[in-house]
Short mmCIF file of C-alpha atoms and ligand atoms in Angstrom, two decimals:
data_model
loop_
_atom_site.label_atom_id
_atom_site.label_comp_id
_atom_site.label_asym_id
_atom_site.label_seq_id
_atom_site.Cartn_x
_atom_site.Cartn_y
_atom_site.Cartn_z
CA UNK A 1303 -97.96 42.63 -59.53
CA UNK A 1304 -94.50 44.15 -59.31
CA UNK A 1305 -93.26 42.55 -56.09
CA UNK A 1306 -89.90 41.17 -57.19
CA UNK A 1307 -86.60 43.03 -57.08
CA UNK A 1308 -83.52 42.78 -59.20
CA UNK A 1309 -80.07 43.40 -57.74
CA UNK A 1310 -77.04 44.20 -59.81
CA UNK A 1311 -73.78 43.32 -58.06
CA UNK A 1312 -70.89 44.86 -59.96
CA UNK A 1313 -67.93 43.31 -58.11
CA UNK A 1314 -64.17 43.42 -58.51
CA UNK A 1315 -64.02 40.09 -60.34
CA UNK A 1316 -67.48 39.75 -61.84
CA UNK A 1317 -70.85 41.33 -62.52
CA UNK A 1318 -74.01 39.51 -61.59
CA UNK A 1319 -77.72 40.12 -61.54
CA UNK A 1320 -79.97 38.37 -59.04
CA UNK A 1321 -83.78 38.38 -58.99
CA UNK A 1322 -85.30 38.18 -55.48
CA UNK A 1323 -88.89 37.52 -54.50
CA UNK A 1324 -90.74 39.48 -51.83
CA UNK A 1325 -89.44 37.12 -49.09
CA UNK A 1326 -85.83 37.93 -50.04
CA UNK A 1327 -85.31 34.52 -51.68
CA UNK A 1328 -83.21 34.09 -54.83
CA UNK A 1329 -85.33 33.32 -57.90
CA UNK A 1330 -82.69 33.47 -60.64
CA UNK A 1331 -79.24 34.84 -61.33
CA UNK A 1332 -76.68 35.38 -64.09
CA UNK A 1333 -73.00 36.20 -63.69
CA UNK A 1334 -70.01 37.02 -65.86
CA UNK A 1335 -66.36 37.66 -64.99
CA UNK A 1336 -64.41 40.50 -66.54
CA UNK A 1337 -60.74 40.78 -67.36
CA UNK A 1338 -58.27 41.87 -64.67
CA UNK A 1339 -55.70 44.02 -66.44
CA UNK A 1340 -52.24 44.27 -64.82
CA UNK A 1341 -50.15 46.57 -67.05
CA UNK A 1342 -47.26 46.41 -64.56
CA UNK A 1343 -46.47 45.93 -60.87
CA UNK A 1344 -48.88 47.94 -58.74
CA UNK A 1345 -51.34 48.71 -61.54
CA UNK A 1346 -54.81 47.15 -61.72
CA UNK A 1347 -57.33 48.16 -64.38
CA UNK A 1348 -60.73 47.14 -65.75
CA UNK A 1349 -62.35 47.89 -69.08
CA UNK A 1350 -65.48 49.86 -68.12
CA UNK A 1351 -67.09 49.12 -71.49
CA UNK A 1352 -66.72 45.39 -70.86
CA UNK A 1353 -68.34 45.90 -67.44
CA UNK A 1354 -71.30 47.64 -69.08
CA UNK A 1355 -71.64 44.86 -71.70
CA UNK A 1356 -71.58 42.24 -68.92
CA UNK A 1357 -74.18 44.24 -66.99
CA UNK A 1358 -76.60 44.21 -69.92
CA UNK A 1359 -76.01 40.49 -70.42
CA UNK A 1360 -76.49 39.67 -66.72
CA UNK A 1361 -79.66 41.76 -66.32
CA UNK A 1362 -81.31 40.34 -69.44
CA UNK A 1363 -80.37 36.76 -68.59
CA UNK A 1364 -81.43 36.93 -64.95
CA UNK A 1365 -84.82 38.34 -65.91
CA UNK A 1366 -85.27 35.76 -68.64
CA UNK A 1367 -84.35 32.79 -66.46
CA UNK A 1368 -86.74 34.07 -63.78
CA UNK A 1369 -89.40 34.01 -66.54
CA UNK A 1370 -90.48 37.47 -65.48
CA UNK A 1371 -91.11 40.74 -67.33
CA UNK A 1372 -90.04 44.26 -66.41
CA UNK A 1373 -93.56 44.90 -65.10
CA UNK A 1374 -93.02 42.19 -62.42
CA UNK A 1375 -90.01 44.04 -61.00
CA UNK A 1376 -90.63 46.79 -58.45
CA UNK A 1377 -87.10 48.14 -58.53
CA UNK A 1378 -83.44 47.70 -59.32
CA UNK A 1379 -80.84 47.91 -56.54
CA UNK A 1380 -77.21 48.46 -57.50
CA UNK A 1381 -74.19 47.48 -55.44
CA UNK A 1382 -70.66 47.83 -56.65
CA UNK A 1383 -66.92 47.58 -56.12
CA UNK A 1384 -66.13 50.84 -54.37
CA UNK A 1385 -63.51 53.55 -55.02
CA UNK A 1386 -62.73 52.32 -58.55
CA UNK A 1387 -62.47 55.31 -60.89
CA UNK A 1388 -64.08 55.68 -64.33
CA UNK A 1389 -63.81 58.92 -66.33
CA UNK A 1390 -65.80 59.19 -69.54
CA UNK A 1391 -66.86 61.68 -72.17
CA UNK A 1392 -70.53 62.60 -71.86
CA UNK A 1393 -70.73 63.33 -75.60
CA UNK A 1394 -69.49 59.93 -76.82
CA UNK A 1395 -70.26 57.87 -73.72
CA UNK A 1396 -66.76 56.39 -73.97
CA UNK A 1397 -64.25 56.11 -71.12
CA UNK A 1398 -61.07 58.14 -71.68
CA UNK A 1399 -58.94 55.52 -69.88
CA UNK A 1400 -59.35 52.05 -68.40
CA UNK A 1401 -60.95 52.09 -64.95
CA UNK A 1402 -58.35 52.44 -62.18
CA UNK A 1403 -59.26 49.75 -59.67
CA UNK A 1404 -59.24 50.27 -55.89
CA UNK A 1405 -56.22 47.94 -55.51
CA UNK A 1406 -54.10 50.06 -57.88
CA UNK A 1407 -51.18 51.78 -56.11
CA UNK A 1408 -49.74 53.91 -58.91
CA UNK A 1409 -50.55 57.16 -57.12
CA UNK A 1410 -48.48 56.40 -54.01
CA UNK A 1411 -45.87 59.12 -54.79
CA UNK A 1412 -48.64 61.75 -55.04
CA UNK A 1413 -50.18 60.52 -51.78
CA UNK A 1414 -46.78 60.70 -50.05
CA UNK A 1415 -46.32 64.28 -51.25
CA UNK A 1416 -49.72 65.28 -49.82
CA UNK A 1417 -48.86 63.64 -46.50
CA UNK A 1418 -45.87 65.97 -46.32
CA UNK A 1419 -42.46 65.43 -44.81
CA UNK A 1420 -43.92 64.41 -41.46
CA UNK A 1421 -45.98 61.68 -43.11
CA UNK A 1422 -49.29 63.03 -41.84
CA UNK A 1423 -51.58 60.56 -43.60
CA UNK A 1424 -54.46 61.36 -41.24
CA UNK A 1425 -54.58 65.08 -42.06
CA UNK A 1426 -57.99 64.94 -43.82
CA UNK A 1427 -59.60 62.28 -41.62
CA UNK A 1428 -61.70 64.85 -39.74
CA UNK A 1429 -63.46 65.88 -42.99
CA UNK A 1430 -63.54 62.60 -44.90
CA UNK A 1431 -63.19 59.85 -42.26
CA UNK A 1432 -60.36 58.40 -44.34
CA UNK A 1433 -56.56 58.37 -44.29
CA UNK A 1434 -54.65 59.58 -47.34
CA UNK A 1435 -54.20 56.38 -49.37
CA UNK A 1436 -54.09 55.24 -52.98
CA UNK A 1437 -57.08 53.01 -52.14
CA UNK A 1438 -59.65 55.84 -52.34
CA UNK A 1439 -60.79 57.48 -55.58
CA UNK A 1440 -59.38 61.02 -55.41
CA UNK A 1441 -55.73 60.47 -56.35
CA UNK A 1442 -56.78 58.20 -59.20
CA UNK A 1443 -59.09 60.83 -60.69
CA UNK A 1444 -56.23 63.33 -60.46
CA UNK A 1445 -53.90 60.85 -62.18
CA UNK A 1446 -56.26 60.60 -65.17
CA UNK A 1447 -56.69 64.39 -65.34
CA UNK A 1448 -52.91 64.83 -65.34
CA UNK A 1449 -51.98 62.00 -67.72
CA UNK A 1450 -54.69 61.79 -70.37
CA UNK A 1451 -54.18 64.53 -72.96
CA UNK A 1452 -56.95 67.14 -72.80
CA UNK A 1453 -58.63 65.50 -69.80
CA UNK A 1454 -58.27 68.40 -67.38
CA UNK A 1455 -59.72 70.93 -69.83
CA UNK A 1456 -62.53 68.50 -70.70
CA UNK A 1457 -63.35 67.99 -67.02
CA UNK A 1458 -63.37 71.72 -66.32
CA UNK A 1459 -65.72 72.27 -69.28
CA UNK A 1460 -68.07 69.61 -67.89
CA UNK A 1461 -67.53 67.30 -70.88
CA UNK A 1462 -65.76 64.60 -68.88
CA UNK A 1463 -67.60 62.89 -66.06
CA UNK A 1464 -66.27 60.95 -63.09
CA UNK A 1465 -67.99 58.04 -61.48
CA UNK A 1466 -67.45 54.92 -59.41
CA UNK A 1467 -69.05 51.86 -61.09
CA UNK A 1468 -72.51 52.65 -59.65
CA UNK A 1469 -72.43 56.06 -61.34
CA UNK A 1470 -71.21 54.62 -64.64
CA UNK A 1471 -73.96 52.00 -64.64
CA UNK A 1472 -76.80 54.39 -63.70
CA UNK A 1473 -75.63 56.78 -66.41
CA UNK A 1474 -75.72 53.99 -69.01
CA UNK A 1475 -78.94 52.42 -67.72
CA UNK A 1476 -80.73 55.78 -67.95
CA UNK A 1477 -79.37 56.55 -71.42
CA UNK A 1478 -77.13 59.31 -70.04
CA UNK A 1479 -79.95 61.09 -68.19
CA UNK A 1480 -78.74 60.62 -64.63
CA UNK A 1481 -75.24 61.31 -63.25
CA UNK A 1482 -75.51 60.28 -59.60
CA UNK A 1483 -73.79 58.34 -56.82
CA UNK A 1484 -75.11 57.42 -53.39
CA UNK A 1485 -73.72 58.68 -50.09
CA UNK A 1486 -72.07 55.35 -49.23
CA UNK A 1487 -70.04 55.36 -52.46
CA UNK A 1488 -69.31 59.08 -52.24
CA UNK A 1489 -67.88 58.55 -48.74
CA UNK A 1490 -65.10 56.42 -50.30
CA UNK A 1491 -63.71 59.05 -52.64
CA UNK A 1492 -61.75 61.21 -50.13
CA UNK A 1493 -63.79 64.08 -51.58
CA UNK A 1494 -66.99 64.07 -49.53
CA UNK A 1495 -67.50 65.85 -46.22
CA UNK A 1496 -69.01 63.25 -43.88
CA UNK A 1497 -71.01 65.86 -42.01
CA UNK A 1498 -72.58 67.78 -44.90
CA UNK A 1499 -72.83 64.77 -47.29
CA UNK A 1500 -71.70 67.11 -50.06
CA UNK A 1501 -68.45 67.34 -52.02
CA UNK A 1502 -65.90 69.20 -49.91
CA UNK A 1503 -64.41 72.28 -51.59
CA UNK A 1504 -61.17 72.04 -49.59
CA UNK A 1505 -60.72 68.41 -50.66
CA UNK A 1506 -61.48 69.24 -54.31
CA UNK A 1507 -58.75 71.86 -54.08
CA UNK A 1508 -56.24 69.46 -52.50
CA UNK A 1509 -56.66 67.01 -55.39
CA UNK A 1510 -57.34 69.69 -58.05
CA UNK A 1511 -60.59 68.08 -59.15
CA UNK A 1512 -63.25 70.23 -60.88
CA UNK A 1513 -66.72 70.02 -59.33
CA UNK A 1514 -68.24 69.99 -62.84
CA UNK A 1515 -67.19 66.38 -63.37
CA UNK A 1516 -68.66 65.02 -60.11
CA UNK A 1517 -72.00 63.23 -59.83
CA UNK A 1518 -74.91 64.40 -57.71
CA UNK A 1519 -74.93 62.66 -54.30
CA UNK A 1520 -78.25 60.91 -53.60
CA UNK A 1521 -79.62 58.75 -50.72
CA UNK A 1522 -78.91 54.99 -50.82
CA UNK A 1523 -82.57 54.01 -50.69
CA UNK A 1524 -84.59 56.27 -53.03
CA UNK A 1525 -85.92 56.21 -56.59
CA UNK A 1526 -83.31 58.08 -58.62
CA UNK A 1527 -84.24 57.25 -62.21
CA UNK A 1528 -85.73 54.71 -64.56
CA UNK A 1529 -84.10 52.10 -66.79
CA UNK A 1530 -84.08 53.01 -70.49
CA UNK A 1531 -81.50 50.46 -71.64
CA UNK A 1532 -81.49 47.44 -71.95
CA UNK A 1533 -84.95 47.37 -73.56
CA UNK A 1534 -86.37 44.27 -71.76
CA UNK A 1535 -85.93 46.08 -68.43
CA UNK A 1536 -87.24 49.45 -69.60
CA UNK A 1537 -89.34 51.31 -67.05
CA UNK A 1538 -87.95 49.60 -63.92
CA UNK A 1539 -87.18 52.25 -61.26
CA UNK A 1540 -83.58 52.44 -60.04
CA UNK A 1541 -84.36 52.52 -56.34
CA UNK A 1542 -81.22 51.61 -54.40
CA UNK A 1543 -77.46 52.17 -54.58
CA UNK A 1544 -74.93 50.96 -51.99
CA UNK A 1545 -71.20 50.29 -52.05
CA UNK A 1546 -70.62 46.53 -51.85
CA UNK A 1547 -69.56 46.41 -48.19
CA UNK A 1548 -72.35 48.70 -47.05
CA UNK A 1549 -74.76 46.52 -49.05
CA UNK A 1550 -73.50 43.38 -47.31
CA UNK A 1551 -74.02 45.10 -43.96
CA UNK A 1552 -77.58 46.00 -45.01
CA UNK A 1553 -78.15 42.45 -46.29
CA UNK A 1554 -77.05 41.07 -42.90
CA UNK A 1555 -79.69 43.32 -41.31
CA UNK A 1556 -76.96 45.10 -39.30
CA UNK A 1557 -78.82 48.43 -39.31
CA UNK A 1558 -78.36 49.70 -35.76
CA UNK A 1559 -75.39 50.97 -33.76
CA UNK A 1560 -73.22 48.09 -32.51
CA UNK A 1561 -74.36 45.60 -35.17
CA UNK A 1562 -71.61 44.27 -37.43
CA UNK A 1563 -70.56 41.89 -40.19
CA UNK A 1564 -67.32 40.62 -41.74
CA UNK A 1565 -67.25 39.86 -45.48
CA UNK A 1566 -64.66 37.43 -46.89
CA UNK A 1567 -64.22 38.12 -50.62
CA UNK A 1568 -61.30 39.37 -52.72
CA UNK A 1569 -60.42 41.35 -49.60
CA UNK A 1570 -62.06 41.37 -46.16
CA UNK A 1571 -64.21 44.16 -44.82
CA UNK A 1572 -65.50 44.41 -41.27
CA UNK A 1573 -68.18 47.05 -40.69
CA UNK A 1574 -69.61 48.06 -37.35
CA UNK A 1575 -72.64 50.36 -37.46
CA UNK A 1576 -72.45 53.49 -35.29
CA UNK A 1577 -75.91 54.93 -36.03
CA UNK A 1578 -76.10 58.70 -36.50
CA UNK A 1579 -72.77 59.13 -34.72
CA UNK A 1580 -69.56 59.80 -36.68
CA UNK A 1581 -66.89 57.87 -34.77
CA UNK A 1582 -63.26 58.68 -35.55
CA UNK A 1583 -61.08 55.68 -34.84
CA UNK A 1584 -57.89 55.90 -32.82
CA UNK A 1585 -56.85 52.44 -34.00
CA UNK A 1586 -56.66 52.48 -37.79
CA UNK A 1587 -60.30 51.96 -38.73
CA UNK A 1588 -61.92 54.27 -41.24
CA UNK A 1589 -65.20 56.13 -40.92
CA UNK A 1590 -67.74 55.69 -43.64
CA UNK A 1591 -71.40 56.24 -44.47
CA UNK A 1592 -73.36 53.01 -43.95
CA UNK A 1593 -76.54 54.10 -45.73
CA UNK A 1594 -79.12 56.85 -45.99
CA UNK A 1595 -82.85 56.42 -46.49
CA UNK A 1596 -84.64 59.20 -48.32
CA UNK A 1597 -85.70 61.99 -45.98
CA UNK A 1598 -83.62 60.64 -43.08
CA UNK A 1599 -80.16 61.46 -41.73
CA UNK A 1600 -77.28 59.28 -42.88
CA UNK A 1601 -76.18 56.35 -40.72
CA UNK A 1602 -72.45 55.77 -40.26
CA UNK A 1603 -70.08 52.88 -39.62
CA UNK A 1604 -66.47 52.20 -38.77
CA UNK A 1605 -64.72 49.85 -41.14
CA UNK A 1606 -61.65 47.64 -41.08
CA UNK A 1607 -60.57 47.14 -44.68
CA UNK A 1608 -58.12 44.34 -45.58
CA UNK A 1609 -56.83 44.42 -49.15
CA UNK A 1610 -55.81 40.81 -49.70
CA UNK A 1611 -57.65 37.72 -48.38
CA UNK A 1612 -59.48 35.69 -51.07
CA UNK A 1613 -57.16 37.14 -53.69
CA UNK A 1614 -54.27 35.38 -51.93
CA UNK A 1615 -56.05 32.10 -52.71
CA UNK A 1616 -56.38 33.26 -56.33
CA UNK A 1617 -52.67 34.11 -56.31
CA UNK A 1618 -51.74 30.59 -55.13
CA UNK A 1619 -53.97 29.26 -57.91
CA UNK A 1620 -52.96 31.57 -60.78
CA UNK A 1621 -49.41 32.72 -60.04
CA UNK A 1622 -48.08 29.55 -58.37
CA UNK A 1623 -50.38 27.02 -60.08
CA UNK A 1624 -50.94 25.22 -56.77
CA UNK A 1625 -54.48 24.06 -57.63
CA UNK A 1626 -57.12 24.47 -60.32
CA UNK A 1627 -60.06 25.94 -58.36
CA UNK A 1628 -60.09 28.30 -55.36
CA UNK A 1629 -62.17 25.77 -53.43
CA UNK A 1630 -59.32 23.19 -53.78
CA UNK A 1631 -57.31 25.19 -51.24
CA UNK A 1632 -59.29 23.59 -48.43
CA UNK A 1633 -58.39 20.00 -49.38
CA UNK A 1634 -54.72 20.92 -49.72
CA UNK A 1635 -54.66 22.79 -46.41
CA UNK A 1636 -56.46 19.94 -44.66
CA UNK A 1637 -53.79 17.45 -45.75
CA UNK A 1638 -51.52 18.80 -42.97
CA UNK A 1639 -52.23 19.42 -39.28
CA UNK A 1640 -50.89 22.95 -39.05
CA UNK A 1641 -48.92 25.64 -40.88
CA UNK A 1642 -45.59 23.88 -40.28
CA UNK A 1643 -44.23 27.11 -38.80
CA UNK A 1644 -44.94 29.22 -41.93
CA UNK A 1645 -46.70 32.62 -41.75
CA UNK A 1646 -47.82 34.48 -44.86
CA UNK A 1647 -48.37 38.27 -44.69
CA UNK A 1648 -50.05 39.13 -48.02
CA UNK A 1649 -49.10 42.81 -48.09
CA UNK A 1650 -49.22 42.84 -51.90
CA UNK A 1651 -50.36 46.47 -52.04
CA UNK A 1652 -49.07 47.44 -48.61
CA UNK A 1653 -51.16 46.77 -45.51
CA UNK A 1654 -54.54 48.43 -45.03
CA UNK A 1655 -56.35 48.42 -41.65
CA UNK A 1656 -55.29 48.65 -38.94
CA UNK A 1657 -51.66 49.17 -39.98
CA UNK A 1658 -51.92 51.47 -43.05
CA UNK A 1659 -48.35 50.69 -44.14
CA UNK A 1660 -47.86 51.43 -47.86
CA UNK A 1661 -44.18 50.50 -47.44
CA UNK A 1662 -45.02 46.87 -46.56
CA UNK A 1663 -44.88 44.07 -49.11
CA UNK A 1664 -45.76 40.38 -49.01
CA UNK A 1665 -43.68 38.20 -46.70
CA UNK A 1666 -43.64 34.43 -46.28
CA UNK A 1667 -41.61 33.73 -43.16
CA UNK A 1668 -40.69 30.89 -40.84
CA UNK A 1669 -39.63 28.69 -43.76
CA UNK A 1670 -37.59 25.53 -43.23
CA UNK A 1671 -36.91 22.44 -45.39
CA UNK A 1672 -39.96 20.91 -43.69
CA UNK A 1673 -42.50 23.38 -45.14
CA UNK A 1674 -44.41 22.14 -48.20
CA UNK A 1675 -47.15 23.61 -50.38
CA UNK A 1676 -49.90 22.33 -48.10
CA UNK A 1677 -48.40 24.31 -45.21
CA UNK A 1678 -48.28 27.38 -47.43
CA UNK A 1679 -51.94 26.90 -48.41
CA UNK A 1680 -52.78 26.67 -44.73
CA UNK A 1681 -50.71 29.75 -43.90
CA UNK A 1682 -52.60 31.63 -46.63
CA UNK A 1683 -55.98 30.74 -45.12
CA UNK A 1684 -54.73 31.56 -41.63
CA UNK A 1685 -53.60 34.98 -42.88
CA UNK A 1686 -57.24 35.85 -43.55
CA UNK A 1687 -58.23 34.90 -40.01
CA UNK A 1688 -55.28 36.73 -38.40
CA UNK A 1689 -55.91 39.90 -40.41
CA UNK A 1690 -59.57 39.80 -39.34
CA UNK A 1691 -58.43 39.43 -35.72
CA UNK A 1692 -56.30 42.56 -36.10
CA UNK A 1693 -59.23 44.69 -37.28
CA UNK A 1694 -61.60 43.25 -34.68
CA UNK A 1695 -59.06 44.09 -31.96
CA UNK A 1696 -59.07 47.65 -33.33
CA UNK A 1697 -62.89 47.77 -33.12
CA UNK A 1698 -62.82 46.60 -29.53
CA UNK A 1699 -60.11 49.14 -28.66
CA UNK A 1700 -62.17 51.95 -30.25
CA UNK A 1701 -65.57 51.05 -28.88
CA UNK A 1702 -64.49 49.52 -25.55
CA UNK A 1703 -67.04 46.80 -26.22
CA UNK A 1704 -65.91 43.20 -26.96
CA UNK A 1705 -67.82 41.42 -29.72
CA UNK A 1706 -69.77 38.40 -28.53
CA UNK A 1707 -70.06 36.80 -31.96
CA UNK A 1708 -69.43 37.77 -35.55
CA UNK A 1709 -71.72 37.52 -38.59
CA UNK A 1710 -69.87 36.53 -41.75
CA UNK A 1711 -70.56 36.27 -45.48
CA UNK A 1712 -68.75 36.20 -48.84
CA UNK A 1713 -67.18 33.53 -51.07
CA UNK A 1714 -64.46 32.45 -48.61
CA UNK A 1715 -67.00 31.59 -45.89
CA UNK A 1716 -67.69 28.38 -47.83
CA UNK A 1717 -64.35 27.24 -46.39
CA UNK A 1718 -65.12 25.39 -43.16
CA UNK A 1719 -61.45 25.04 -42.19
CA UNK A 1720 -61.04 28.81 -42.35
CA UNK A 1721 -64.26 29.48 -40.44
CA UNK A 1722 -63.24 27.10 -37.62
CA UNK A 1723 -59.77 28.66 -37.44
CA UNK A 1724 -61.41 32.10 -37.37
CA UNK A 1725 -63.57 31.13 -34.39
CA UNK A 1726 -60.50 29.62 -32.68
CA UNK A 1727 -58.34 32.70 -33.17
CA UNK A 1728 -61.08 35.18 -32.19
CA UNK A 1729 -62.34 33.12 -29.28
CA UNK A 1730 -65.96 33.93 -30.22
CA UNK A 1731 -68.55 32.10 -32.37
CA UNK A 1732 -68.61 32.78 -36.11
CA UNK A 1733 -72.12 32.76 -37.61
CA UNK A 1734 -73.06 32.50 -41.27
CA UNK A 1735 -76.61 33.24 -42.47
CA UNK A 1736 -78.59 30.98 -44.82
CA UNK A 1737 -78.31 33.46 -47.68
CA UNK A 1738 -74.62 34.30 -48.15
CA UNK A 1739 -75.34 36.54 -51.16
CA UNK A 1740 -75.76 39.37 -48.68
CA UNK A 1741 -74.28 42.01 -50.98
CA UNK A 1742 -76.93 41.57 -53.65
CA UNK A 1743 -79.59 41.07 -50.99
CA UNK A 1744 -78.66 44.38 -49.35
CA UNK A 1745 -79.06 46.20 -52.68
CA UNK A 1746 -82.43 44.54 -53.16
CA UNK A 1747 -83.43 45.59 -49.62
CA UNK A 1748 -82.54 49.23 -50.35
CA UNK A 1749 -84.62 49.14 -53.54
CA UNK A 1750 -87.49 47.26 -51.88
CA UNK A 1751 -87.74 49.78 -49.04
CA UNK A 1752 -87.83 52.69 -51.49
CA UNK A 1753 -90.58 51.12 -53.61
CA UNK A 1754 -92.77 49.89 -50.75
CA UNK A 1755 -92.20 46.14 -51.26
CA UNK A 1756 -91.02 46.09 -47.65
CA UNK A 1757 -92.38 48.27 -44.87
CA UNK A 1758 -89.25 48.67 -42.77
CA UNK A 1759 -86.28 47.15 -40.97
CA UNK A 1760 -88.34 44.82 -38.77
CA UNK A 1761 -89.69 43.04 -41.81
CA UNK A 1762 -86.16 42.68 -43.22
CA UNK A 1763 -84.76 41.40 -39.92
CA UNK A 1764 -87.32 38.61 -40.01
CA UNK A 1765 -85.72 37.37 -43.27
CA UNK A 1766 -82.39 36.70 -41.52
CA UNK A 1767 -81.86 33.04 -40.63
CA UNK A 1768 -78.80 31.39 -39.15
CA UNK A 1769 -77.21 28.90 -41.56
CA UNK A 1770 -74.13 27.61 -39.72
CA UNK A 1771 -72.18 28.39 -36.55
CA UNK A 1772 -68.57 27.64 -35.59
CA UNK A 1773 -67.63 27.63 -31.88
CA UNK A 1774 -64.06 28.33 -30.66
CA UNK A 1775 -62.18 25.17 -29.66
CA UNK A 1776 -58.51 26.17 -29.43
CA UNK A 1777 -56.68 26.23 -26.11
CA UNK A 1778 -56.18 29.93 -25.13
CA UNK A 1779 -52.43 29.48 -24.53
CA UNK A 1780 -51.90 28.08 -28.00
CA UNK A 1781 -54.08 30.79 -29.48
CA UNK A 1782 -52.00 33.56 -27.88
CA UNK A 1783 -48.74 31.98 -29.06
CA UNK A 1784 -50.00 31.80 -32.65
CA UNK A 1785 -51.15 35.41 -32.51
CA UNK A 1786 -47.74 36.54 -31.25
CA UNK A 1787 -46.08 34.64 -34.13
CA UNK A 1788 -48.42 36.33 -36.62
CA UNK A 1789 -47.64 39.81 -35.26
CA UNK A 1790 -43.92 39.03 -35.55
CA UNK A 1791 -44.46 38.07 -39.19
CA UNK A 1792 -46.38 41.32 -39.83
CA UNK A 1793 -43.42 43.34 -38.55
CA UNK A 1794 -41.16 41.46 -41.02
CA UNK A 1795 -43.23 42.83 -43.94
CA UNK A 1796 -42.69 46.52 -42.99
CA UNK A 1797 -40.12 48.92 -44.53
CA UNK A 1798 -39.77 47.02 -47.78
CA UNK A 1799 -40.66 49.67 -50.37
CA UNK A 1800 -37.94 52.31 -50.59
CA UNK A 1801 -36.30 54.19 -53.46
CA UNK A 1802 -34.29 51.12 -54.50
CA UNK A 1803 -37.39 48.94 -54.65
CA UNK A 1804 -39.30 51.62 -56.57
CA UNK A 1805 -36.58 52.00 -59.21
CA UNK A 1806 -36.05 48.25 -59.59
CA UNK A 1807 -39.80 47.55 -59.91
CA UNK A 1808 -40.35 50.46 -62.28
CA UNK A 1809 -43.02 51.95 -60.02
CA UNK A 1810 -41.64 55.47 -59.85
CA UNK A 1811 -43.98 58.04 -61.41
P1 ADP B 3293 -65.87 39.29 -54.58
O1 ADP B 3293 -67.31 39.62 -54.31
O2 ADP B 3293 -64.87 40.14 -53.84
O3 ADP B 3293 -65.54 39.17 -56.04
P2 ADP B 3293 -66.55 36.60 -53.54
O4 ADP B 3293 -67.34 36.87 -52.32
O5 ADP B 3293 -67.24 36.03 -54.73
O6 ADP B 3293 -65.61 37.82 -53.95
O7 ADP B 3293 -65.40 35.59 -53.09
C1 ADP B 3293 -64.46 35.16 -54.00
C2 ADP B 3293 -63.12 35.00 -53.32
O8 ADP B 3293 -63.19 33.90 -52.41
C3 ADP B 3293 -62.03 34.69 -54.32
O9 ADP B 3293 -60.91 35.48 -54.03
C4 ADP B 3293 -61.72 33.23 -54.11
O10 ADP B 3293 -60.34 32.96 -54.28
C5 ADP B 3293 -62.14 32.97 -52.68
N1 ADP B 3293 -62.73 31.63 -52.47
C6 ADP B 3293 -63.78 31.08 -53.11
N2 ADP B 3293 -64.04 29.84 -52.64
C7 ADP B 3293 -63.12 29.61 -51.66
C8 ADP B 3293 -62.86 28.52 -50.77
N3 ADP B 3293 -63.62 27.42 -50.78
N4 ADP B 3293 -61.83 28.66 -49.91
C9 ADP B 3293 -61.09 29.78 -49.87
N5 ADP B 3293 -61.28 30.83 -50.67
C10 ADP B 3293 -62.28 30.75 -51.56
#
């Protein structure tokens, strides 16, 4: 009987497929990393063809190692890195440019022009829930249309198609039959009207993007097509699509207003569900679609997005050669008692929530002859906890309701030192579930609901089990002093990018 689900998690660093049984337990998985392409400062690209090849490999291998056949699988759920832009030719199936990744800041000058001389970055927040920022898809689509010869004409003729990775994968999985995205992904483009859940004509005009190239917007939990390729998975319904952070929220069973989760991956993303209500933040959070079940209204969330957390650990590993594996950071950081006075603000692509300062750049401050690499490793981990504090403070300011504990997931939550420091700095317990693959699990949940494997949210809630809990232990006076030091360091990172910096770094248009 088809009572298993397969989730495809197309992340920023890797693509993996996970087979779940009807209790939400992992049966088998397969994962492959793809190349991070950095053509110059501020540019981050992926090869979308490589991502598709890795997808085929991961799906086939996960199914094979589960020793299951396509007929055992009730549905496929897709979750993906959000905002990343792929434009391809529907006739050849080939991308016309590398994918422009969400971290890519090449379109900052265009964003600044749209914000106008008064720097009104919030001018489209009422429609889209988002500030004007390079982070979201729209300016990147426009960049491709303007820079790739013939792209604009091709897009207007309907020959070129746009998609975030979910769209690209569904298109390939269905042999080019379906060009769709779900509401949660569409809400990250700066092109969707949050109220109508349709592409917004005024926003399409602002960015000069032809409607003909945009995918159809579908619910997050609904059967939207059937796999044609790869052959071993043929016939499996594609039954769920969610952006990675919305999927993690779903996988943590945070379905109702007030429920929340914080994911610690390449970046950090705190989501707080607001139910059917669209809440516009006064404190730097963005408004996003959480999910939509077929035949129901969309549910919304406020989100605190932090660009650099786990990727700072990767940076210490790859750019400074401090250790061989990301997990080694804990041992190094534990070899000292504290940060030695060093604070690290990883504003590598400016600061996202709650500051939204594109002019900020990374700052390592408080240095003395005493500070060694272990202190820097510790400061890097602490930066993740402090940045999370900043977005949680924004949530509390917006909702007027303090959080009593926080559910966490993601690769960095394996780091016990970080989790304890997080509890200390927040002053509330930090709770990690047994299954930390919540992103893939959330995609499987969406697909399982749409195909009848699960009856509803109550059944899914019963799958959630506490794995580990960290209680706050730090003296409140010390905590407040450390927070004040952090905020001072954040201010040091502001006002760095100006015309001189742009010319010297070669990041002018
Ligand atoms: P994503 O889904 O964004 O690709 P993951 O949830 O897989 O990310 O988390 C990977 C991130 O976590 C990487 O940036 C890595 O550097 C970091 N990471 C992994 N293990 C640890 C650890 N033990 N301590 C700190 N950071 C870690």
